Amino acid sequence: MTNESTPHHGRWTSQEIFCALVEQPWDIEVTFSLNNRESSKSSTGLTWVASPHPSANNLQKNYALGLSSNDTKRLLPLSPSSHWQAQDGVGLVATSTVTRLSANSAIRTIELFLEPTHDSVNMAATPAESPATLSSSPHPILSEISLESLKAGTNISLYGKSVFANGYQSWSTSYTGADESTILEKPNWLYHELTKLGLASDMHIYDYTGTKGMVHSNLVTVIRDQCEDLTVPKDTRHLNPVENGPGIAPESLLLAGSLSEDIAYTYFNMHFGADKMSMWQDWRGKKLSSSTDRLVMKTLFCWDTKDTSAWDKFASVWATQHGDHRSTLYRPNTLLNGWTSWYCHYENINEHVILENLRNLSGYPQEQTKWLVRVFQIDDGYTVVGDWLDCDRSKFPRGMEFIANEIRQQKLVPGLWLAPFMASRKSKLVKEHPDWFVRKSWLDRSTPGSSSFSNTGIISNMDVKATEKNKPRRSSMLCCFDKDPFGDQENDLMLSHPAFHAGAYALDLENPEVRQHLANVFRVVTQEWGYKMLKLDFLFAAAQVPRNNKTRGQLMWEAMQMVRTWAGPETILLGCGVPLGPSFMVMDYCRIGCDVGASWDTMQRFFHDREYISCFNSLTSTLSRWALSDRFFGNDPDVFFIRDWNMGLSKVEKSTLMVLNHLLGRLVFCSDPMDVNHMIEEQRIMLNAFYQDSLSDDHGEPQPLHEVVRVLQPISSQKNIYLIQIKAQEQTFIVATNLSSKKHAVHLSVLDRIIAAENQETRLPTGQAASVYYSSQTGQFGSSAAAFVLKAHETCVFVRVVDSSGGLCGLLPSQAGQAFITNEKLRERDDTEEIRVVASAGGYILPTLEIKTFEKTLDSTLGAKYRIGLKNARFPRQVSVWIARKKVSSTVSTGSEPSGLMSSFERSVLPMHIRVNGMDLKPQLCPLIGKDIQLFLCTI
C-alpha cells in the first residue's frame, strides 16, 4: 500500500485520530487470484466449469488509493484472457460508507463485489459514473475471483501512544500496552515442528513480521496516551507533560472494533514507525463469482474519556448488529464460582474422586465452614475425547447421569467438559466415521497459492504439488503421529492439535451428519443427563481450514451459533480455546487467557508461543482483556490455588493469582480439595478473603459486584507493572500489580490524578494534589505521590481514604432508630462532624466490603453511638476497621477567609473519643491524614 501523504508528527488526541479514521481517504488493497472459466453448451443451457486452482505465482494485488468516506471505485478492471470463449469482462468494485452514530462514534464500511462489464467503454468508466453501472441482480460472470485478503487503512500519528493488542483466541497472549518498542516475534519454527502446539495459534492465518513497532490486534484494539515514566528525570521526559506534577494522565482513548467477524477474521495493524493504521481481513477460501456476492469489512470507531464508556458503546453496537444469544441464566456483573476437577486431578478422575470432592463442597454441620459454590464441573477424563456418550464404565460404573443427580442433590449446578469439534485418534468416532473429519487434501482447495498451513511450517500435510508421476509427496513438516501418510484413509485426516496423548482430528461441521451427531450429543448431555453448565474446549478446531466457499471466520461464527442452538437457552456455556469475536454474546462465560500452571513461568515463553501454559502468561491476558467482561460475556481468568502440595507457586504468587482472578473475573473456579479438616491457617485466611454473603441476596439472586473502571501501565518502559481502578460501594480502590521478577516502585498518582479529575475535586490551597490511600497488606497509610515498593509477582490493594481536596472517602453511617436530642451542644456537634468507615484489614480482598452494616444511633445524653456489623465468614476471623472523623462547617462562609481554610468554628478541638460497638475508642496518631481528621481503630 502506498499513500502520497507523509507521516504525521506530534501527539494527536484521540478525537483527532477518530476524525482521521472516519473522514480521511483509505487505501484499499485486495489480494486475490483470477480463475478463468470455460463455457460449453449442453441441453440444459450454459454451464460454467472452473479451471484448476491457481498457484501462488498467480496471486495478484489490486489497489484503490484514496477511497473517501463515501465513495465508489473500481480496483483496476480485469479483462478476460484471450482463450476465453466470451467477450465479457469483470470489474472488482470497492465502496466506502460512513454511518455516524454520535459525535464520537461512527461505523465505516468497506464493501467489495464484482461488476459485470460488456465492453471496454464500461470498463473505463470513471469512478463518478460507477454507481450508475452497478447492478444488484444476479449476473453470470466469466471469471471467478478467489480471495486472499483485504487491507484498508490510512495515516495517523501514533507518537506517544500505546495500544491494546488482542490475541487470536482464548489462550493467545494479549497485551494492554504495546507500543513502538514492542516486537511480536515470529514463532520459533523448530519448536512448533517438534511440538505442533502452533496448531492452536494464528500462525497459519496472520503473517508475523517480527519487526519492532509493528503491532497487530485481532478483533479489537484501543489506542491511548502512554503514562509517563516517573523514573525518568523531569528534564528528559517526553513533550507535552501534564501540568502540576509528574505523570501523564491518558486524557482519552480510541476504540476500533470489527463488526464483521461473521464474514472473516479481522486484524488491526499499527505501524508506529510509519504512523499508519490498517485493517486486514482473512478472506482465504472465499470466492466471488456473481454480481450478488458481496464481502464487507465493517468497523466501529469510538473515542471517549473513559474506557468503560467506549467498551459499552462497542457492546451496544455489537448487540444491535448481531443480537444477544446468551443463556437466560446468565447474570452480568455477578460472580459464578465453582469447583472443577482438572487442575488437581487432571485426567485421573473416577466416581470415587468426584464424589469425595463433592462431599467436601457440600458443607459440614458448622454453617460457617460451608464452601459457597454454585457449579461443580467435571473435566476431561471421563471418556475418550470424541466418544462423549460412551463414558468409561471402569471409572464411572454408574454413568454420568448418576453423577449429575448427585451434584443436584447438593443444590449445585452440574457441569461437564466437552471438546465437541475434536476427536482423539483413539476414539471410536474416528474409526467408525473417518469421512466426518477434515482432511489434509482439502488444504489445496482452501486458499490461493496452496495451503497456508504448509507455508508457515506448523502443520504437516500432503504437499499438493504433483510430482512427475502425479503422486503427492511428503511435506517437510509431516505430522509426528503419522506412521504411513499414504497408507489408509485415516492418514489423510488433518491433525488439529497434539493433545490427548495421541493427537486429535477436527470434525467437519459442513457435513450434515456431523451436525446431527453433535446435536444429539448436546441433547443427551443437557436434557437426559442433566448437565446445565458446559465447558466447551478446543473450539478453534471448527475453522482451521477454510472450505465450502467459506472463510475461517464464517465457519467459526456458524459453529458457535450452532452450539448455542444445540445447548438451548437454559444451559450455561463456558467457551475455551475459541476466537473471541464469534463468542461475543453467544457464550455466557469465556476464557480470556491460557491455562494457569503450578509454576509462575516456563521456558516456552522464549519460543514465542502465545498459547503456552503459565501463571504469568495467563495473568498478562487477564489484565489486558478485563473490559470484555459483563459486556460480551463473563470473563473466566481460570482457577486459583490454595494448596501447598504439588505446587510451584509461592505464597505471594498464589495471592496475586487469587486477587486478580476475583477482581477481573466473573467465573472463578478452584480445583483444590476443600476439606476444611486439613486446611492450614494460611488457606483459611485466603478463602475468607473470597466474597461470601455478597454472592446473593435474601431471595438467592446474585448481587452486583465491584466495577472495574480501567487498567493502566503507569511506567511505559515496564510492561509488567499495572494499576487497576475499581469502584465498589461508592469507594475507590487502586490495585497495583507487579508481574515482573524484580521489585519495583509504583506511584499511585498516575491513576489518582485521573480519578481526581473525573470527580472534579478542588485542590487544597497549598497546591498539594496527593490523596491518601491505605494498604490492607501492609497496614499503612500513604500518599499517592509516594513510591510504593512491590515485591516480585506481588499485588497490593489500596483503598482511597482522603481525596485530593481533603475530603473523606468511605462508608457513611445509616440512621438507626429515632432519637430526639434536647442538648443543643450535642446536636450542634453532630451536625458539624463527618464520620466514615474508611479502611479495614483481615476481611475481603477489597477492604470494607466485608462490612454489612454501619449504623448511627443518637442518644440524648451521650450523643452519637455507632455500630458495625460484618458479613458472615467461612472461618473465624478478626477484622480491623478504621473509622475517620472530620470537622465540617454548617455555617455560611463570610468570604473573609481564603478558600479552603477552616474558620475559627471549624478549628475547634474535636472530641477525643468515639463510641463504636459499645467501646470507647481513642484517636490514632497519623500525621499524614491531617490535623482536622481523626482516625480510630476498632477490632471486630
Coordinates of C-alpha atoms in Angstrom, one line a residue, residues 373-851:
V373 CA -20.1 -22.5 45.2
R374 CA -22.8 -22.7 42.5
V375 CA -21.2 -25.1 39.9
F376 CA -19.5 -28.4 40.3
Q377 CA -17.8 -29.2 37.0
I378 CA -16.2 -32.5 35.8
D379 CA -13.4 -32.0 33.3
D380 CA -11.5 -34.3 30.9
G381 CA -11.0 -37.9 31.9
Y382 CA -14.5 -39.5 32.0
T383 CA -14.3 -40.8 28.4
V384 CA -12.1 -40.8 25.3
V385 CA -12.3 -37.5 23.6
G386 CA -15.0 -37.7 20.9
D387 CA -16.9 -40.6 22.4
W388 CA -18.9 -38.3 24.6
L389 CA -21.9 -40.6 25.2
D390 CA -19.8 -43.6 25.9
C391 CA -18.2 -42.9 29.3
D392 CA -15.5 -45.1 30.8
R393 CA -17.5 -47.6 32.9
S394 CA -14.4 -48.8 34.7
K395 CA -14.1 -45.3 36.1
F396 CA -17.7 -44.3 36.3
P397 CA -19.7 -47.6 36.7
R398 CA -23.0 -45.8 37.4
G399 CA -22.6 -43.4 34.5
M400 CA -22.5 -39.7 34.1
E401 CA -26.3 -39.2 34.7
F402 CA -25.9 -40.6 38.2
I403 CA -23.1 -38.1 38.9
A404 CA -25.2 -35.2 37.7
N405 CA -28.1 -36.3 40.0
E406 CA -25.7 -36.5 43.0
I407 CA -24.5 -32.9 42.2
R408 CA -28.0 -31.6 42.0
Q409 CA -28.9 -33.2 45.4
Q410 CA -26.2 -30.9 46.9
K411 CA -28.0 -27.9 45.3
L412 CA -25.2 -27.3 42.9
V413 CA -25.3 -26.9 39.1
P414 CA -23.8 -30.0 37.3
G415 CA -21.1 -29.0 34.8
L416 CA -19.3 -31.1 32.2
W417 CA -16.3 -30.6 29.9
L418 CA -16.6 -31.2 26.2
A419 CA -14.3 -30.6 23.2
P420 CA -17.2 -31.0 20.6
F421 CA -15.3 -30.2 17.4
M422 CA -12.5 -32.8 18.0
A423 CA -12.0 -36.5 18.4
S424 CA -8.9 -38.3 19.7
R425 CA -7.1 -40.7 17.3
K426 CA -8.0 -43.4 19.7
S427 CA -11.7 -42.7 19.6
K428 CA -14.4 -45.0 18.2
L429 CA -15.7 -42.0 16.2
V430 CA -12.5 -41.7 14.1
K431 CA -12.5 -45.5 13.4
E432 CA -16.2 -45.7 12.6
H433 CA -16.7 -42.3 10.7
P434 CA -13.4 -41.2 9.1
D435 CA -15.4 -39.4 6.5
W436 CA -16.6 -36.9 9.2
F437 CA -13.2 -35.3 9.6
V438 CA -11.3 -32.5 7.9
R439 CA -8.7 -33.9 5.5
K440 CA -5.2 -32.7 4.6
S441 CA -6.0 -32.9 0.9
W442 CA -8.6 -30.2 1.4
L443 CA -5.9 -27.7 2.1
D444 CA -5.0 -27.2 -1.6
R445 CA -8.6 -26.1 -2.2
S446 CA -8.8 -23.7 0.7
T447 CA -6.7 -20.7 -0.4
P448 CA -4.9 -19.4 -3.4
G449 CA -1.3 -20.5 -3.6
S450 CA -1.7 -23.8 -1.8
S451 CA -2.0 -24.3 2.0
S452 CA -1.0 -21.5 4.3
F453 CA -0.5 -24.2 6.9
S454 CA 2.3 -25.7 4.9
N455 CA 3.8 -22.3 4.1
T456 CA 4.1 -21.4 7.8
G457 CA 5.6 -24.8 8.6
I458 CA 3.4 -25.5 11.6
I459 CA 1.2 -28.3 10.3
S460 CA 2.1 -31.5 8.4
N461 CA 0.1 -32.2 5.3
M462 CA 0.4 -33.6 1.9
D463 CA 2.2 -31.2 -0.5
V464 CA -0.4 -30.5 -3.1
K465 CA 2.1 -30.1 -5.9
A466 CA 2.2 -33.2 -8.1
T467 CA 5.4 -34.9 -8.9
E468 CA 6.3 -36.0 -12.4
K469 CA 4.5 -39.3 -11.7
N470 CA 1.5 -37.3 -10.5
K471 CA 1.8 -38.6 -6.9
P472 CA 1.8 -36.5 -3.8
R473 CA 5.0 -36.0 -1.9
R474 CA 5.6 -35.6 1.8
S475 CA 5.8 -32.1 3.3
S476 CA 8.8 -31.2 5.3
M477 CA 6.6 -30.9 8.4
L478 CA 4.9 -34.3 8.3
C479 CA 2.8 -35.0 11.4
C480 CA 4.7 -36.8 14.1
F481 CA 1.7 -39.1 14.6
D482 CA 1.5 -40.3 11.0
K483 CA 3.2 -43.6 10.6
D484 CA 2.3 -44.0 6.9
P485 CA 0.8 -40.9 5.4
F486 CA -0.1 -42.7 2.2
G487 CA -1.4 -45.9 3.6
D488 CA -5.1 -45.8 4.6
Q489 CA -7.9 -43.3 4.7
E490 CA -7.2 -42.2 8.3
N491 CA -3.8 -40.9 7.5
D492 CA -5.3 -38.2 5.2
L493 CA -7.0 -36.7 8.3
M494 CA -5.6 -33.4 9.4
L495 CA -4.1 -33.1 12.8
S496 CA -5.9 -30.4 14.7
H497 CA -3.9 -30.5 17.9
P498 CA -1.4 -32.8 19.6
A499 CA -3.5 -33.0 22.8
F500 CA -4.9 -36.1 24.4
H501 CA -1.7 -38.1 24.2
A502 CA -2.4 -39.4 20.6
G503 CA -3.4 -36.2 18.9
A504 CA -6.9 -35.2 17.7
Y505 CA -8.6 -34.6 14.5
A506 CA -11.2 -31.9 13.7
L507 CA -14.8 -32.7 12.8
D508 CA -16.1 -31.2 9.6
L509 CA -19.2 -29.2 10.6
E510 CA -20.1 -28.7 6.9
N511 CA -21.1 -32.3 6.9
P512 CA -24.9 -32.6 7.8
E513 CA -24.2 -36.0 9.5
V514 CA -21.7 -34.4 11.8
R515 CA -24.1 -31.6 12.8
Q516 CA -26.8 -34.2 13.5
H517 CA -24.4 -36.2 15.6
L518 CA -23.3 -33.2 17.7
A519 CA -26.9 -32.0 18.2
N520 CA -27.7 -35.4 19.7
V521 CA -24.6 -35.2 22.0
F522 CA -25.8 -31.9 23.4
R523 CA -29.3 -33.1 23.8
V524 CA -28.3 -36.2 25.8
V525 CA -25.8 -34.3 27.9
T526 CA -28.1 -31.4 28.8
Q527 CA -31.6 -33.0 28.8
E528 CA -31.1 -36.7 29.6
W529 CA -28.1 -36.5 31.9
G530 CA -28.9 -33.0 33.2
Y531 CA -25.7 -31.1 32.9
K532 CA -26.7 -27.4 32.9
M533 CA -23.2 -25.9 32.6
L534 CA -20.9 -27.0 29.8
K535 CA -17.3 -26.1 29.4
L536 CA -16.6 -26.2 25.7
D537 CA -12.9 -26.5 24.9
F538 CA -10.6 -26.5 21.8
L539 CA -13.3 -24.7 19.8
F540 CA -10.9 -23.2 17.3
A541 CA -10.8 -26.7 15.6
A542 CA -14.1 -25.8 13.8
A543 CA -12.3 -23.3 11.5
Q544 CA -8.7 -24.2 11.0
V545 CA -9.2 -24.9 7.2
P546 CA -11.4 -22.6 5.1
R547 CA -13.7 -24.7 2.8
N548 CA -17.0 -24.8 1.1
N549 CA -16.6 -21.2 -0.1
K550 CA -16.4 -20.0 3.5
T551 CA -13.7 -18.2 5.3
R552 CA -12.3 -19.3 8.6
G553 CA -14.2 -16.5 10.4
Q554 CA -17.5 -17.5 8.8
L555 CA -17.0 -21.2 9.7
M556 CA -16.2 -20.3 13.3
W557 CA -19.2 -17.9 13.5
E558 CA -21.6 -20.6 12.3
A559 CA -20.1 -23.2 14.6
M560 CA -20.7 -21.0 17.7
Q561 CA -24.3 -20.3 16.6
M562 CA -24.9 -24.0 16.2
V563 CA -23.5 -24.7 19.7
R564 CA -25.9 -22.1 21.2
T565 CA -28.8 -23.7 19.5
W566 CA -27.9 -27.2 20.5
A567 CA -27.3 -26.3 24.1
G568 CA -30.5 -24.4 24.5
P569 CA -31.3 -21.2 26.3
E570 CA -31.2 -22.7 29.8
T571 CA -27.7 -24.1 29.6
I572 CA -24.7 -22.0 30.8
L573 CA -21.9 -22.2 28.3
L574 CA -18.2 -21.5 29.0
G575 CA -16.1 -21.2 25.9
C576 CA -12.4 -22.0 25.9
G577 CA -9.8 -22.2 23.1
V578 CA -12.1 -20.1 20.9
P579 CA -11.6 -16.9 18.8
L580 CA -13.3 -14.2 20.8
G581 CA -15.4 -12.5 18.2
P582 CA -17.7 -15.4 17.4
S583 CA -18.1 -16.0 21.2
F584 CA -19.4 -12.5 21.8
M585 CA -22.9 -12.6 23.3
V586 CA -23.1 -16.3 22.5
M587 CA -21.0 -17.8 25.3
D588 CA -22.2 -16.8 28.7
Y589 CA -18.6 -17.0 30.0
C590 CA -15.3 -17.3 28.1
R591 CA -11.7 -18.0 29.0
I592 CA -9.6 -14.9 28.4
G593 CA -6.2 -16.3 28.9
C594 CA -4.2 -19.5 28.7
D595 CA -4.4 -22.3 31.3
V596 CA -2.7 -21.3 34.6
G597 CA 0.1 -23.6 35.7
A598 CA 1.5 -24.7 39.0
S599 CA 4.6 -22.6 38.3
W600 CA 4.9 -18.8 37.6
D601 CA 6.5 -19.2 34.1
T602 CA 8.2 -21.7 31.8
M603 CA 10.9 -21.8 29.1
Q604 CA 8.1 -21.9 26.5
R605 CA 7.9 -18.1 26.7
F606 CA 11.2 -17.9 24.9
F607 CA 9.9 -19.9 21.9
H608 CA 7.3 -17.2 21.2
D609 CA 4.4 -19.5 21.9
R610 CA 1.5 -17.2 22.7
E611 CA -0.7 -20.0 24.0
Y612 CA 1.7 -21.6 26.4
I613 CA 0.6 -22.6 29.9
S614 CA 1.8 -20.5 32.8
C615 CA 0.6 -18.2 35.6
F616 CA 2.4 -15.2 34.1
N617 CA 1.0 -15.7 30.6
S618 CA -2.5 -16.1 31.9
L619 CA -2.4 -13.0 34.1
T620 CA -1.0 -10.9 31.3
S621 CA -4.1 -11.6 29.2
T622 CA -6.4 -11.3 32.2
L623 CA -5.1 -7.8 32.8
S624 CA -5.4 -6.9 29.2
R625 CA -8.9 -8.3 28.4
W626 CA -10.6 -7.0 31.5
A627 CA -13.0 -4.8 29.6
L628 CA -14.7 -7.7 27.8
S629 CA -16.3 -8.9 31.0
D630 CA -20.0 -8.1 31.6
R631 CA -20.3 -6.7 28.1
F632 CA -19.7 -9.6 25.7
F633 CA -19.5 -12.5 28.3
G634 CA -18.3 -13.0 31.8
N635 CA -14.5 -13.3 31.9
D636 CA -13.0 -16.6 33.0
P637 CA -9.4 -16.0 34.1
D638 CA -9.0 -19.7 35.1
V639 CA -8.6 -21.2 38.5
F640 CA -6.8 -20.0 41.7
F641 CA -4.8 -22.3 44.0
I642 CA -4.8 -22.6 47.8
R643 CA -3.0 -25.9 48.1
D644 CA 0.6 -26.2 49.3
W645 CA 1.4 -29.6 47.8
N646 CA 2.3 -30.3 44.1
M647 CA 2.7 -26.6 43.8
G648 CA 5.5 -24.4 42.4
L649 CA 3.8 -21.1 43.3
S650 CA 4.9 -19.1 46.3
K651 CA 2.5 -17.6 48.8
V652 CA 2.9 -14.2 47.1
E653 CA 2.2 -15.6 43.7
K654 CA -0.8 -17.6 44.9
S655 CA -2.2 -14.4 46.4
T656 CA -1.6 -12.4 43.2
L657 CA -3.4 -15.1 41.2
M658 CA -6.3 -15.2 43.6
V659 CA -6.7 -11.4 43.9
L660 CA -6.6 -10.7 40.2
N661 CA -8.9 -13.6 39.3
H662 CA -11.5 -12.5 41.7
L663 CA -11.3 -8.8 40.8
L664 CA -11.1 -9.2 37.0
G665 CA -13.1 -12.4 36.6
R666 CA -16.8 -13.2 36.7
L667 CA -16.3 -17.0 36.6
V668 CA -13.9 -18.1 39.3
F669 CA -13.2 -21.7 39.9
C670 CA -10.8 -23.7 42.1
S671 CA -9.7 -27.3 41.8
D672 CA -8.1 -27.9 45.2
P673 CA -9.8 -30.2 47.7
M674 CA -12.0 -28.1 50.0
D675 CA -11.6 -30.4 53.1
V676 CA -11.6 -27.9 56.0
N677 CA -10.3 -30.5 58.4
H678 CA -6.9 -30.5 56.6
M679 CA -6.6 -26.7 55.8
I680 CA -3.9 -24.7 57.4
E681 CA -4.4 -21.2 58.7
E682 CA -3.0 -19.6 55.6
Q683 CA -5.5 -21.3 53.4
R684 CA -8.4 -20.4 55.7
I685 CA -7.4 -16.7 55.5
M686 CA -7.2 -16.8 51.7
L687 CA -10.7 -18.3 51.5
N688 CA -12.1 -15.8 54.0
A689 CA -11.0 -13.0 51.5
F690 CA -13.3 -14.5 49.0
Y691 CA -16.8 -13.0 48.6
Q692 CA -19.5 -14.9 50.6
D693 CA -22.7 -13.1 51.6
S694 CA -22.3 -10.8 48.7
L695 CA -23.0 -13.6 46.3
S696 CA -26.7 -13.5 46.7
D697 CA -29.5 -11.5 48.4
D698 CA -32.2 -12.9 50.8
H699 CA -34.0 -14.4 47.8
G700 CA -30.9 -16.2 46.4
E701 CA -30.5 -13.8 43.5
P702 CA -26.9 -13.0 42.6
Q703 CA -25.8 -9.5 43.6
P704 CA -23.7 -7.0 41.6
L705 CA -20.1 -6.9 42.5
H706 CA -17.5 -4.2 42.0
E707 CA -16.9 -2.3 38.8
V708 CA -13.5 -2.3 37.1
V709 CA -13.0 1.2 35.7
R710 CA -9.7 1.0 33.9
V711 CA -6.3 -0.9 33.8
L712 CA -3.2 1.1 33.0
Q713 CA 0.5 0.6 32.8
P714 CA 2.0 3.5 34.8
I715 CA 5.5 3.1 33.6
S716 CA 5.6 2.8 29.8
S717 CA 9.0 1.1 29.9
Q718 CA 7.9 -1.5 32.4
K719 CA 5.3 -3.7 30.6
N720 CA 4.7 -5.9 33.7
I721 CA 3.5 -3.2 36.1
Y722 CA -0.2 -2.5 36.3
L723 CA -2.6 -0.2 38.1
I724 CA -6.3 -1.1 38.3
Q725 CA -9.0 1.3 39.3
I726 CA -12.1 -0.3 40.9
K727 CA -15.3 1.1 42.4
A728 CA -17.4 -0.7 44.9
Q729 CA -20.0 0.7 47.5
E730 CA -19.1 4.3 46.5
Q731 CA -15.4 3.6 47.4
T732 CA -12.4 3.8 45.1
F733 CA -9.6 1.2 45.1
I734 CA -6.3 1.0 43.3
V735 CA -4.8 -2.4 42.8
A736 CA -1.1 -2.4 42.0
T737 CA 0.4 -5.5 40.4
N738 CA 4.0 -6.4 39.6
L739 CA 4.2 -9.4 37.3
S740 CA 8.0 -8.9 36.8
S741 CA 10.7 -10.9 38.5
K742 CA 12.1 -7.8 40.2
K743 CA 10.8 -5.4 42.8
H744 CA 9.6 -2.1 41.5
A745 CA 8.5 1.3 43.0
V746 CA 5.0 2.3 41.9
H747 CA 3.4 5.7 42.1
L748 CA -0.4 5.7 42.5
S749 CA -0.5 9.4 41.4
V750 CA -0.6 8.4 37.7
L751 CA -4.0 6.9 38.2
D752 CA -5.1 9.1 41.2
R753 CA -4.9 12.2 39.0
I754 CA -7.4 10.7 36.6
I755 CA -9.7 9.9 39.5
A756 CA -9.5 13.4 40.9
A757 CA -10.2 14.9 37.5
E758 CA -13.3 12.7 37.0
N759 CA -14.6 13.6 40.4
Q760 CA -13.9 17.3 39.8
E761 CA -12.0 17.6 43.1
T762 CA -10.8 21.0 44.1
R763 CA -7.2 21.1 45.2
L764 CA -6.0 22.3 48.6
P765 CA -4.8 25.9 48.9
T766 CA -1.2 24.6 49.2
G767 CA -1.4 23.1 45.8
Q768 CA -1.0 19.6 47.2
A769 CA -2.8 17.2 44.9
A770 CA -2.0 14.0 46.6
S771 CA -4.7 11.7 48.0
V772 CA -4.2 9.3 50.9
Y773 CA -4.5 5.5 50.5
Y774 CA -4.5 2.6 52.9
S775 CA -3.0 -0.8 52.1
S776 CA -4.5 -3.7 54.0
Q777 CA -1.5 -5.9 53.2
T778 CA 1.0 -3.5 54.9
G779 CA -1.5 -1.9 57.3
Q780 CA -0.1 1.5 56.5
F781 CA -1.5 4.8 55.2
G782 CA 0.4 6.6 52.4
S783 CA 0.3 9.5 50.0
S784 CA -0.5 8.8 46.3
A785 CA 2.6 10.8 45.5
A786 CA 4.8 8.4 47.4
A787 CA 6.5 5.4 45.9
F788 CA 5.1 2.1 47.0
V789 CA 7.6 -0.8 46.6
L790 CA 6.1 -4.0 45.2
K791 CA 8.0 -7.3 45.5
A792 CA 8.4 -9.6 42.5
H793 CA 5.0 -11.0 41.5
E794 CA 3.2 -9.1 44.2
T795 CA -0.2 -7.5 44.2
C796 CA -1.4 -4.9 46.7
V797 CA -4.8 -3.4 47.2
F798 CA -5.1 0.3 48.2
V799 CA -8.4 2.0 49.3
R800 CA -8.8 5.7 48.9
V801 CA -9.2 7.3 52.3
V802 CA -8.8 11.0 51.7
D803 CA -9.2 12.6 48.3
S804 CA -7.1 15.3 46.7
S805 CA -9.3 18.1 48.1
G806 CA -9.0 16.8 51.7
G807 CA -12.4 15.2 51.8
L808 CA -13.1 11.8 53.5
C809 CA -13.8 8.7 51.4
G810 CA -15.6 5.7 52.7
L811 CA -18.9 4.4 54.1
L812 CA -21.3 6.8 55.7
P813 CA -23.4 5.5 58.6
S814 CA -27.1 4.9 58.2
Q815 CA -29.6 6.3 60.8
A816 CA -30.7 3.5 63.2
G817 CA -34.0 4.1 65.1
Q818 CA -35.3 7.5 66.1
A819 CA -34.0 9.8 68.8
F820 CA -34.6 13.5 69.8
I821 CA -31.6 15.4 71.2
T822 CA -32.6 18.2 73.6
N823 CA -29.0 19.1 74.3
E824 CA -28.2 21.9 71.8
K825 CA -24.4 21.4 72.1
L826 CA -24.7 17.7 71.3
R827 CA -26.9 18.3 68.3
E828 CA -24.6 21.1 67.1
R829 CA -21.6 18.8 67.3
D830 CA -23.5 16.0 65.4
D831 CA -24.3 18.4 62.6
T832 CA -20.7 19.5 62.2
E833 CA -19.0 16.1 62.2
E834 CA -18.5 13.7 59.3
I835 CA -17.7 10.1 60.3
R836 CA -16.9 7.3 57.8
V837 CA -15.5 3.8 57.8
V838 CA -12.5 4.4 55.5
A839 CA -10.5 1.1 55.6
S840 CA -10.2 -2.3 57.1
A841 CA -7.8 -5.3 57.2
G842 CA -8.3 -9.0 57.7
G843 CA -11.5 -9.1 55.7
Y844 CA -12.3 -9.2 52.0
I845 CA -10.0 -8.6 49.1
L846 CA -11.4 -5.1 48.8
P847 CA -11.2 -3.5 52.3
T848 CA -14.5 -2.6 53.9
L849 CA -16.6 -4.8 51.6
E850 CA -16.9 -7.3 54.5
I851 CA -18.9 -4.7 56.4

